mmCIF file with all atom_site columns, C-alpha atoms in Angstrom:
data_model
loop_
_atom_site.group_PDB
_atom_site.id
_atom_site.type_symbol
_atom_site.label_atom_id
_atom_site.label_alt_id
_atom_site.label_comp_id
_atom_site.label_asym_id
_atom_site.label_entity_id
_atom_site.label_seq_id
_atom_site.pdbx_PDB_ins_code
_atom_site.Cartn_x
_atom_site.Cartn_y
_atom_site.Cartn_z
_atom_site.occupancy
_atom_site.B_iso_or_equiv
_atom_site.pdbx_formal_charge
_atom_site.auth_seq_id
_atom_site.auth_comp_id
_atom_site.auth_asym_id
_atom_site.auth_atom_id
_atom_site.pdbx_PDB_model_num
ATOM 1   C CA . MET A 1 1   ? 47.459 -30.950 -5.340  1.00 45.00 ? 18  MET A CA 1
ATOM 2   C CA . ASN A 1 2   ? 48.945 -34.240 -6.631  1.00 46.00 ? 19  ASN A CA 1
ATOM 3   C CA . HIS A 1 3   ? 49.478 -37.458 -4.735  1.00 49.00 ? 20  HIS A CA 1
ATOM 4   C CA . ASN A 1 4   ? 53.019 -35.895 -2.968  1.00 50.00 ? 21  ASN A CA 1
ATOM 5   C CA . GLY A 1 5   ? 50.476 -32.894 -1.918  1.00 49.00 ? 22  GLY A CA 1
ATOM 6   C CA . ALA A 1 6   ? 52.323 -29.972 -4.081  1.00 46.00 ? 23  ALA A CA 1
ATOM 7   C CA . VAL A 1 7   ? 50.117 -27.631 -5.593  1.00 45.00 ? 24  VAL A CA 1
ATOM 8   C CA . VAL A 1 8   ? 49.620 -28.212 -9.759  1.00 44.00 ? 25  VAL A CA 1
ATOM 9   C CA . GLY A 1 9   ? 49.261 -24.643 -11.166 1.00 48.00 ? 26  GLY A CA 1
ATOM 10  C CA . PRO A 1 10  ? 46.951 -24.165 -13.787 1.00 51.00 ? 27  PRO A CA 1
ATOM 11  C CA . LEU A 1 11  ? 47.034 -25.437 -17.199 1.00 57.00 ? 28  LEU A CA 1
ATOM 12  C CA . PHE A 1 12  ? 45.928 -23.162 -19.784 1.00 77.00 ? 29  PHE A CA 1
ATOM 13  C CA . LEU A 1 13  ? 46.092 -25.423 -22.488 1.00 80.00 ? 30  LEU A CA 1
ATOM 14  C CA . PHE A 1 14  ? 42.508 -26.687 -22.299 1.00 83.00 ? 31  PHE A CA 1
ATOM 15  C CA . GLU A 1 15  ? 41.732 -22.271 -22.349 1.00 82.00 ? 32  GLU A CA 1
ATOM 16  C CA . LEU A 1 16  ? 43.668 -21.590 -25.058 1.00 83.00 ? 33  LEU A CA 1
ATOM 17  C CA . ALA A 1 17  ? 42.246 -24.839 -27.250 1.00 87.00 ? 34  ALA A CA 1
ATOM 18  C CA . SER A 1 18  ? 38.771 -23.103 -26.550 1.00 87.00 ? 35  SER A CA 1
ATOM 19  C CA . SER A 1 19  ? 40.074 -19.527 -27.273 1.00 85.00 ? 36  SER A CA 1
ATOM 20  C CA . GLN A 1 20  ? 40.893 -21.241 -30.403 1.00 90.00 ? 37  GLN A CA 1
ATOM 21  C CA . ALA A 1 21  ? 37.734 -23.384 -31.400 1.00 91.00 ? 38  ALA A CA 1
ATOM 22  C CA . ARG A 1 22  ? 35.201 -20.066 -30.506 1.00 90.00 ? 39  ARG A CA 1
ATOM 23  C CA . TRP A 1 23  ? 37.599 -18.180 -33.146 1.00 90.00 ? 40  TRP A CA 1
ATOM 24  C CA . LEU A 1 24  ? 37.486 -21.387 -35.472 1.00 93.00 ? 41  LEU A CA 1
ATOM 25  C CA . GLU A 1 25  ? 33.212 -21.472 -35.310 1.00 93.00 ? 42  GLU A CA 1
ATOM 26  C CA . LEU A 1 26  ? 33.541 -17.352 -35.264 1.00 92.00 ? 43  LEU A CA 1
ATOM 27  C CA . ARG A 1 27  ? 35.881 -18.065 -38.853 1.00 92.00 ? 44  ARG A CA 1
ATOM 28  C CA . GLN A 1 28  ? 33.503 -20.879 -40.140 1.00 94.00 ? 45  GLN A CA 1
ATOM 29  C CA . SER A 1 29  ? 30.425 -18.690 -39.336 1.00 93.00 ? 46  SER A CA 1
ATOM 30  C CA . THR A 1 30  ? 32.101 -15.989 -41.706 1.00 93.00 ? 47  THR A CA 1
ATOM 31  C CA . ILE A 1 31  ? 33.604 -18.123 -44.320 1.00 93.00 ? 48  ILE A CA 1
ATOM 32  C CA . ALA A 1 32  ? 29.245 -19.402 -44.628 1.00 94.00 ? 49  ALA A CA 1
ATOM 33  C CA . THR A 1 33  ? 27.773 -16.207 -44.434 1.00 93.00 ? 50  THR A CA 1
ATOM 34  C CA . ASN A 1 34  ? 30.272 -15.113 -47.318 1.00 92.00 ? 51  ASN A CA 1
ATOM 35  C CA . VAL A 1 35  ? 29.542 -18.208 -49.598 1.00 93.00 ? 52  VAL A CA 1
ATOM 36  C CA . ALA A 1 36  ? 25.354 -17.648 -48.951 1.00 93.00 ? 53  ALA A CA 1
ATOM 37  C CA . ASN A 1 37  ? 25.936 -14.115 -50.339 1.00 91.00 ? 54  ASN A CA 1
ATOM 38  C CA . ALA A 1 38  ? 28.000 -14.823 -53.624 1.00 90.00 ? 55  ALA A CA 1
ATOM 39  C CA . ASN A 1 39  ? 25.776 -13.756 -55.976 1.00 89.00 ? 56  ASN A CA 1
ATOM 40  C CA . THR A 1 40  ? 24.416 -10.656 -53.529 1.00 90.00 ? 57  THR A CA 1
ATOM 41  C CA . PRO A 1 41  ? 25.194 -7.189  -55.240 1.00 90.00 ? 58  PRO A CA 1
ATOM 42  C CA . GLY A 1 42  ? 27.475 -5.363  -53.722 1.00 88.00 ? 59  GLY A CA 1
ATOM 43  C CA . PHE A 1 43  ? 28.735 -7.646  -50.817 1.00 88.00 ? 60  PHE A CA 1
ATOM 44  C CA . LYS A 1 44  ? 32.381 -7.133  -49.409 1.00 88.00 ? 61  LYS A CA 1
ATOM 45  C CA . ALA A 1 45  ? 33.763 -10.422 -48.169 1.00 88.00 ? 62  ALA A CA 1
ATOM 46  C CA . ARG A 1 46  ? 34.567 -10.794 -44.844 1.00 89.00 ? 63  ARG A CA 1
ATOM 47  C CA . ASP A 1 47  ? 37.047 -12.800 -42.481 1.00 88.00 ? 64  ASP A CA 1
ATOM 48  C CA . VAL A 1 48  ? 38.493 -12.283 -38.836 1.00 86.00 ? 65  VAL A CA 1
ATOM 49  C CA . GLU A 1 49  ? 41.432 -11.023 -37.496 1.00 84.00 ? 66  GLU A CA 1
ATOM 50  C CA . PRO A 1 50  ? 44.360 -14.254 -37.768 1.00 87.00 ? 67  PRO A CA 1
ATOM 51  C CA . PHE A 1 51  ? 44.154 -16.406 -33.978 1.00 86.00 ? 68  PHE A CA 1
ATOM 52  C CA . ASN A 1 52  ? 47.670 -15.468 -33.959 1.00 83.00 ? 69  ASN A CA 1
ATOM 53  C CA . LYS A 1 53  ? 46.866 -12.294 -33.059 1.00 78.00 ? 70  LYS A CA 1
ATOM 54  C CA . VAL A 1 54  ? 45.153 -13.450 -29.865 1.00 64.00 ? 71  VAL A CA 1
ATOM 55  C CA . LEU A 1 55  ? 48.481 -14.778 -28.976 1.00 69.00 ? 72  LEU A CA 1
ATOM 56  C CA . ASP A 1 56  ? 50.323 -12.040 -29.168 1.00 71.00 ? 73  ASP A CA 1
ATOM 57  C CA . GLY A 1 57  ? 48.735 -10.548 -26.442 1.00 64.00 ? 74  GLY A CA 1
ATOM 58  C CA . MET A 1 58  ? 50.265 -13.397 -24.627 1.00 58.00 ? 75  MET A CA 1
ATOM 59  C CA . PRO A 1 59  ? 53.860 -13.917 -25.094 1.00 55.00 ? 76  PRO A CA 1
ATOM 60  C CA . VAL A 1 60  ? 54.670 -18.095 -25.010 1.00 54.00 ? 77  VAL A CA 1
ATOM 61  C CA . ARG A 1 61  ? 58.227 -17.997 -23.283 1.00 55.00 ? 78  ARG A CA 1
ATOM 62  C CA . LEU A 1 62  ? 59.646 -21.186 -23.259 1.00 52.00 ? 79  LEU A CA 1
ATOM 63  C CA . ALA A 1 63  ? 60.965 -23.499 -20.014 1.00 60.00 ? 80  ALA A CA 1
ATOM 64  C CA . THR A 1 64  ? 64.402 -24.257 -19.323 1.00 62.00 ? 81  THR A CA 1
ATOM 65  C CA . THR A 1 65  ? 64.382 -27.601 -17.435 1.00 68.00 ? 82  THR A CA 1
ATOM 66  C CA . SER A 1 66  ? 67.850 -29.212 -18.538 1.00 69.00 ? 83  SER A CA 1
ATOM 67  C CA . PRO A 1 67  ? 70.881 -27.748 -18.845 1.00 70.00 ? 84  PRO A CA 1
ATOM 68  C CA . SER A 1 68  ? 70.821 -29.794 -22.316 1.00 70.00 ? 85  SER A CA 1
ATOM 69  C CA . HIS A 1 69  ? 67.589 -27.839 -23.926 1.00 62.00 ? 86  HIS A CA 1
ATOM 70  C CA . MET A 1 70  ? 68.103 -25.262 -26.796 1.00 59.00 ? 87  MET A CA 1
ATOM 71  C CA . GLN A 1 71  ? 68.313 -21.059 -25.842 1.00 60.00 ? 88  GLN A CA 1
ATOM 72  C CA . LEU A 1 72  ? 65.977 -20.058 -28.728 1.00 52.00 ? 89  LEU A CA 1
ATOM 73  C CA . SER A 1 73  ? 66.272 -15.190 -28.731 1.00 53.00 ? 90  SER A CA 1
ATOM 74  C CA . PRO A 1 74  ? 62.362 -14.028 -28.712 1.00 51.00 ? 91  PRO A CA 1
ATOM 75  C CA . ALA A 1 75  ? 62.395 -13.561 -32.475 1.00 46.00 ? 92  ALA A CA 1
ATOM 76  C CA . GLU A 1 76  ? 62.524 -16.895 -33.205 1.00 43.00 ? 93  GLU A CA 1
ATOM 77  C CA . THR A 1 77  ? 59.747 -17.829 -30.840 1.00 42.00 ? 94  THR A CA 1
ATOM 78  C CA . ASP A 1 78  ? 57.675 -14.743 -32.491 1.00 40.00 ? 95  ASP A CA 1
ATOM 79  C CA . THR A 1 79  ? 53.953 -15.818 -33.651 1.00 34.00 ? 96  THR A CA 1
ATOM 80  C CA . ARG A 1 80  ? 53.277 -13.079 -35.417 1.00 34.00 ? 97  ARG A CA 1
ATOM 81  C CA . ALA A 1 81  ? 51.410 -13.012 -38.964 1.00 31.00 ? 98  ALA A CA 1
ATOM 82  C CA . THR A 1 82  ? 53.705 -11.074 -41.403 1.00 31.00 ? 99  THR A CA 1
ATOM 83  C CA . ALA A 1 83  ? 51.838 -8.706  -44.022 1.00 37.00 ? 100 ALA A CA 1
ATOM 84  C CA . LYS A 1 84  ? 49.925 -10.176 -46.739 1.00 38.00 ? 101 LYS A CA 1
ATOM 85  C CA . LYS A 1 85  ? 48.317 -8.089  -49.348 1.00 46.00 ? 102 LYS A CA 1
ATOM 86  C CA . ASP A 1 86  ? 44.383 -8.484  -49.441 1.00 48.00 ? 103 ASP A CA 1
ATOM 87  C CA . SER A 1 87  ? 43.440 -10.740 -53.119 1.00 46.00 ? 104 SER A CA 1
ATOM 88  C CA . TRP A 1 88  ? 40.152 -10.478 -53.137 1.00 51.00 ? 105 TRP A CA 1
ATOM 89  C CA . ASP A 1 89  ? 38.607 -9.406  -56.365 1.00 58.00 ? 106 ASP A CA 1
ATOM 90  C CA . VAL A 1 90  ? 35.715 -7.415  -57.232 1.00 56.00 ? 107 VAL A CA 1
ATOM 91  C CA . VAL A 1 91  ? 33.413 -8.600  -60.093 1.00 60.00 ? 108 VAL A CA 1
ATOM 92  C CA . HIS A 1 92  ? 31.153 -6.362  -62.200 1.00 64.00 ? 109 HIS A CA 1
ATOM 93  C CA . SER A 1 93  ? 28.819 -6.840  -59.653 1.00 75.00 ? 110 SER A CA 1
ATOM 94  C CA . GLY A 1 94  ? 30.961 -5.364  -56.770 1.00 78.00 ? 111 GLY A CA 1
ATOM 95  C CA . ASN A 1 95  ? 30.900 -8.477  -54.744 1.00 84.00 ? 112 ASN A CA 1
ATOM 96  C CA . SER A 1 96  ? 34.077 -9.655  -53.809 1.00 85.00 ? 113 SER A CA 1
ATOM 97  C CA . VAL A 1 97  ? 33.273 -13.526 -52.751 1.00 88.00 ? 114 VAL A CA 1
ATOM 98  C CA . SER A 1 98  ? 35.503 -15.495 -54.316 1.00 89.00 ? 115 SER A CA 1
ATOM 99  C CA . LEU A 1 99  ? 34.127 -19.506 -53.879 1.00 91.00 ? 116 LEU A CA 1
ATOM 100 C CA . GLU A 1 100 ? 37.572 -20.815 -54.852 1.00 92.00 ? 117 GLU A CA 1
ATOM 101 C CA . GLN A 1 101 ? 39.326 -18.950 -51.614 1.00 92.00 ? 118 GLN A CA 1
ATOM 102 C CA . GLU A 1 102 ? 35.911 -19.507 -49.160 1.00 93.00 ? 119 GLU A CA 1
ATOM 103 C CA . MET A 1 103 ? 36.236 -22.963 -50.136 1.00 94.00 ? 120 MET A CA 1
ATOM 104 C CA . ILE A 1 104 ? 40.198 -22.849 -49.473 1.00 94.00 ? 121 ILE A CA 1
ATOM 105 C CA . LYS A 1 105 ? 39.502 -20.959 -45.887 1.00 94.00 ? 122 LYS A CA 1
ATOM 106 C CA . GLY A 1 106 ? 36.764 -23.751 -44.719 1.00 94.00 ? 123 GLY A CA 1
ATOM 107 C CA . SER A 1 107 ? 39.564 -26.280 -45.322 1.00 95.00 ? 124 SER A CA 1
ATOM 108 C CA . ASP A 1 108 ? 41.971 -24.323 -43.028 1.00 95.00 ? 125 ASP A CA 1
ATOM 109 C CA . VAL A 1 109 ? 38.969 -24.315 -40.929 1.00 95.00 ? 126 VAL A CA 1
ATOM 110 C CA . ASN A 1 110 ? 38.310 -28.023 -41.099 1.00 96.00 ? 127 ASN A CA 1
ATOM 111 C CA . ARG A 1 111 ? 42.420 -28.674 -40.645 1.00 96.00 ? 128 ARG A CA 1
ATOM 112 C CA . ASP A 1 112 ? 43.199 -26.715 -37.716 1.00 95.00 ? 129 ASP A CA 1
ATOM 113 C CA . TYR A 1 113 ? 39.767 -27.823 -36.012 1.00 95.00 ? 130 TYR A CA 1
ATOM 114 C CA . SER A 1 114 ? 41.029 -31.878 -36.132 1.00 96.00 ? 131 SER A CA 1
ATOM 115 C CA . MET A 1 115 ? 44.619 -30.523 -34.746 1.00 94.00 ? 132 MET A CA 1
ATOM 116 C CA . ASN A 1 116 ? 42.781 -28.724 -32.199 1.00 94.00 ? 133 ASN A CA 1
ATOM 117 C CA . SER A 1 117 ? 40.851 -31.479 -30.864 1.00 94.00 ? 134 SER A CA 1
ATOM 118 C CA . ALA A 1 118 ? 43.775 -34.193 -31.464 1.00 94.00 ? 135 ALA A CA 1
ATOM 119 C CA . ILE A 1 119 ? 45.755 -32.099 -29.297 1.00 91.00 ? 136 ILE A CA 1
ATOM 120 C CA . VAL A 1 120 ? 42.995 -31.803 -26.433 1.00 91.00 ? 137 VAL A CA 1
ATOM 121 C CA . ARG A 1 121 ? 42.244 -35.702 -26.548 1.00 93.00 ? 138 ARG A CA 1
ATOM 122 C CA . SER A 1 122 ? 46.085 -36.231 -25.938 1.00 92.00 ? 139 SER A CA 1
ATOM 123 C CA . PHE A 1 123 ? 46.766 -33.893 -22.927 1.00 88.00 ? 140 PHE A CA 1
ATOM 124 C CA . ASN A 1 124 ? 43.330 -35.516 -22.020 1.00 88.00 ? 141 ASN A CA 1
ATOM 125 C CA . ARG A 1 125 ? 44.872 -38.983 -22.120 1.00 91.00 ? 142 ARG A CA 1
ATOM 126 C CA . MET A 1 126 ? 47.702 -37.665 -20.421 1.00 88.00 ? 143 MET A CA 1
ATOM 127 C CA . ILE A 1 127 ? 46.539 -36.049 -17.566 1.00 86.00 ? 144 ILE A CA 1
ATOM 128 C CA . MET A 1 128 ? 44.194 -39.530 -17.179 1.00 87.00 ? 145 MET A CA 1
ATOM 129 C CA . SER A 1 129 ? 46.886 -41.058 -17.061 1.00 89.00 ? 146 SER A CA 1
ATOM 130 C CA . SER A 1 130 ? 48.791 -39.243 -14.867 1.00 85.00 ? 147 SER A CA 1
ATOM 131 C CA . ALA A 1 131 ? 46.265 -39.540 -12.758 1.00 82.00 ? 148 ALA A CA 1
ATOM 132 C CA . LYS A 1 132 ? 45.191 -43.672 -12.306 1.00 78.00 ? 149 LYS A CA 1
ATOM 133 C CA . THR A 1 133 ? 49.405 -44.335 -11.286 1.00 65.00 ? 150 THR A CA 1
#
């Protein structure tokens, strides 16, 4: 309840951020396993499903709270990934780990985790400042 006695709906941002953090943890662990097996003959590099596949099951609809808000079509708010070709090269030993690609993916995980943390901190500050008033 807020200070006017109205019931406040659930806040799903924290749940979404938590889900993404767990996904990032799994992806980082998968990347670490790939790097650890870079010299293992026959090892096939792995990756996890993109996080946006998790979001595909939860369509995000924009709320229009003012007549001046722009309306977007469902195609403009679609979060599904575009298909891309698998770019792993297999070396003579049958190993498909590319250390360069693993480092790029590791950097992507770091950037995504930093953004996730910054958003959660900002949202937490907003909630805390609204609770003080």
